[in-house]
Tab-separated table of C-alpha atoms in Angstrom:
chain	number	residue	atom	x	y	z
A	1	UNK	CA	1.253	-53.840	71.021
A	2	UNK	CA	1.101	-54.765	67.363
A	3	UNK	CA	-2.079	-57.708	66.922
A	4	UNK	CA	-2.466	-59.330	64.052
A	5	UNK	CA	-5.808	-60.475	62.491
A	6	UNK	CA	-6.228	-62.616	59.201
A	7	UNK	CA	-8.758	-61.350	56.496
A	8	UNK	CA	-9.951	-62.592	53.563
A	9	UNK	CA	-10.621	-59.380	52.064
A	10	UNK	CA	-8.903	-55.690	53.719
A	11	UNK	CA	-11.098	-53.311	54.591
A	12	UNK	CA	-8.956	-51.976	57.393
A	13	UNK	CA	-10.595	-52.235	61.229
A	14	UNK	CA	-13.683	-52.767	59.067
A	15	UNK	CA	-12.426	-56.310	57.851
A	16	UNK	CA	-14.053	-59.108	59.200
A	17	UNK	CA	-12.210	-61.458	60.907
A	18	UNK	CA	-11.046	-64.553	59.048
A	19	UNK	CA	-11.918	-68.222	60.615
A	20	UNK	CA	-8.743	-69.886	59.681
A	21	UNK	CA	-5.029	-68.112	60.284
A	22	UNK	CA	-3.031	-70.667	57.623
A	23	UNK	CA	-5.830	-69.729	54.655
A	24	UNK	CA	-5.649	-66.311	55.353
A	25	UNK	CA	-4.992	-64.153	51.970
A	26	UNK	CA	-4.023	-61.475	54.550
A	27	UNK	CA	-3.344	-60.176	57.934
A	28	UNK	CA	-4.027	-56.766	58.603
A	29	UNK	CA	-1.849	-55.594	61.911
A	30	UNK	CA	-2.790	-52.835	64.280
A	31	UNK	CA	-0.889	-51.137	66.603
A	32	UNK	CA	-2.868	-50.886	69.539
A	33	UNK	CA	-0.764	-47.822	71.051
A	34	UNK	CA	-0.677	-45.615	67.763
A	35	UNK	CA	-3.480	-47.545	65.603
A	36	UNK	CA	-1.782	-47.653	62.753
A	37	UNK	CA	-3.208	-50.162	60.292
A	38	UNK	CA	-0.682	-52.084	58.099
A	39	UNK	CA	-1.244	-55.099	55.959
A	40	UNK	CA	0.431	-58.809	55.285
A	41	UNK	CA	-0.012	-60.934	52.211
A	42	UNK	CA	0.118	-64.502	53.547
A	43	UNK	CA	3.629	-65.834	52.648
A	44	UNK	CA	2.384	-69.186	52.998
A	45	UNK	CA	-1.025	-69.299	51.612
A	46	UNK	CA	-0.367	-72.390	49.392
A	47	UNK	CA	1.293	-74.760	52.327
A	48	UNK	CA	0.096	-78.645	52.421
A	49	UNK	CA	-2.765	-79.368	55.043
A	50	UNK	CA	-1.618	-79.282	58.252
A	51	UNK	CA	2.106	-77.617	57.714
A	52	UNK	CA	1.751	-74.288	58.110
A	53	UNK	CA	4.691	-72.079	58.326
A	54	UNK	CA	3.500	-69.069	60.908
A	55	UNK	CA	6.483	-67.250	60.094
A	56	UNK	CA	6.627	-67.454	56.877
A	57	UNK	CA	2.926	-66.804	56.534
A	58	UNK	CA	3.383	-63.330	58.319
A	59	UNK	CA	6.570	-63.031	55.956
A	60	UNK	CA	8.770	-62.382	59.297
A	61	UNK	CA	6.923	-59.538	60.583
A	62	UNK	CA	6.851	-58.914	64.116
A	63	UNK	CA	3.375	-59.382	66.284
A	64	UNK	CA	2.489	-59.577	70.279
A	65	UNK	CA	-0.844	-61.091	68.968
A	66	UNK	CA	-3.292	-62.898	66.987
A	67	UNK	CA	-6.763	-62.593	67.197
A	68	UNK	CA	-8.665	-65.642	64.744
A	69	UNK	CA	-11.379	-67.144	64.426
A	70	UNK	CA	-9.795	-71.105	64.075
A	71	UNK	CA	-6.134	-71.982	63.474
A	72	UNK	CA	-4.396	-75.539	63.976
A	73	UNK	CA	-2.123	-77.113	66.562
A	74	UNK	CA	0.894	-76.457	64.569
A	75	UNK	CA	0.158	-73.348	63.611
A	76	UNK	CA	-0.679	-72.380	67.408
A	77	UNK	CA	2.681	-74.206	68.665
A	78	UNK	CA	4.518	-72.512	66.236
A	79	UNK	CA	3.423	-69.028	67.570
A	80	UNK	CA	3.537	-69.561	70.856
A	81	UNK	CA	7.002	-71.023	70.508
A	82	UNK	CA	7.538	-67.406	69.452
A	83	UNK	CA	6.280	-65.572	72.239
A	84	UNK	CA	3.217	-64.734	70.320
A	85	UNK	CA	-0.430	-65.245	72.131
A	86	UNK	CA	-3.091	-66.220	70.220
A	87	UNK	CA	-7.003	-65.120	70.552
A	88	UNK	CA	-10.432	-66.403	69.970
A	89	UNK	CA	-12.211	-63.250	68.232
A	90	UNK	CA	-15.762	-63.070	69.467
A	91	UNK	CA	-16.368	-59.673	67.147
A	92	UNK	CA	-17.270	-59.830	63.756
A	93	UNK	CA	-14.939	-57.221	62.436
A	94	UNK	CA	-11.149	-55.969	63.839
A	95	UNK	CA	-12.760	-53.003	65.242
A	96	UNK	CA	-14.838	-54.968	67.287
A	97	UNK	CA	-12.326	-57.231	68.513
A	98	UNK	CA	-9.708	-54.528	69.295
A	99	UNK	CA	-12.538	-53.330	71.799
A	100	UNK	CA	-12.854	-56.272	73.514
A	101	UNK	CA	-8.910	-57.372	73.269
A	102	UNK	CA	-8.336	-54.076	75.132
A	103	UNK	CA	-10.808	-54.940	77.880
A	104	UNK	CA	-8.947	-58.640	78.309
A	105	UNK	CA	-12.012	-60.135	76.855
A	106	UNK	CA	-10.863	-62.639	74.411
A	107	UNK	CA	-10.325	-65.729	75.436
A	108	UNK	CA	-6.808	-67.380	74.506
A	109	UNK	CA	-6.872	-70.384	72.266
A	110	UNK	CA	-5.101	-73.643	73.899
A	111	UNK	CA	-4.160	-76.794	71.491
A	112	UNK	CA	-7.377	-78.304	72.558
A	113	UNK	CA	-9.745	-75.670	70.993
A	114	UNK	CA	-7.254	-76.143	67.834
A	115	UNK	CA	-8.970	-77.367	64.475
A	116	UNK	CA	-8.017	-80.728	63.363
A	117	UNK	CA	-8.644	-81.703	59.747
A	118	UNK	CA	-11.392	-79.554	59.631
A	119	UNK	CA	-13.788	-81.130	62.333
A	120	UNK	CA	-16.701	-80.022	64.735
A	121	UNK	CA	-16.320	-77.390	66.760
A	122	UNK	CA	-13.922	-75.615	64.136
A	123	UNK	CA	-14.625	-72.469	63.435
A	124	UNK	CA	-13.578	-72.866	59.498
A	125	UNK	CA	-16.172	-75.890	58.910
């Protein structure tokens, strides 16, 4: 399984965990089976408030997961739409939440736990 967590700066599973997926300089992937580590510059780093392109962000590449800190609605509909679930972290770092993805402990984000112009309870405040 190939999970995807955004970064603001890569230092492989080392990186901490970035609170906002549309913001994201990068994503750094891991392959769960092999561990491979590769890395994503955010192909949509500059969108407009609120219209973030997932896709486009992860410039096409292909991911069973996120794992984030905060992302919005649209972002979250967006994956989901493509098959791809999307994580609370409760680690710090990717190493840490690898751990605890492969136990089933993170917690999947619905569109109510979504952050909405950057309001209480977000985790990018």
């Amino acid at each position: 399984m190939r999970v995807c967590f955004p970064v603001q700066d890569n230092q492989g599973i080392e990186s901490t965990v970035y609170n906002h997926f549309g913001s994201a300089p990068a994503f750094i992937v891991v392959n769960t089976a092999t561990k491979e580590v590769s890395t994503i510059n955010n192909g949509d780093l500059h969108h407009t408030h609120g219209a973030c392109n997932p896709m486009k962000a992860l410039s096409g590449e292909n991911v069973n997961a996120i794992v984030v800190g905060g992302i919005g609605a649209g972002a979250l509909s967006g994956l989901n739409r493509l098959g791809i679930t999307v994580y609370r972290a409760q680690g710090q770092t990717i190493k840490e939440n690898i751990v605890l993805f492969e136990k089933s402990q993170l917690p999947i984000l619905t569109p109510q736990q979504c952050c909405g112009g950057h309001t209480e309870g977000c985790a990018h405040n």
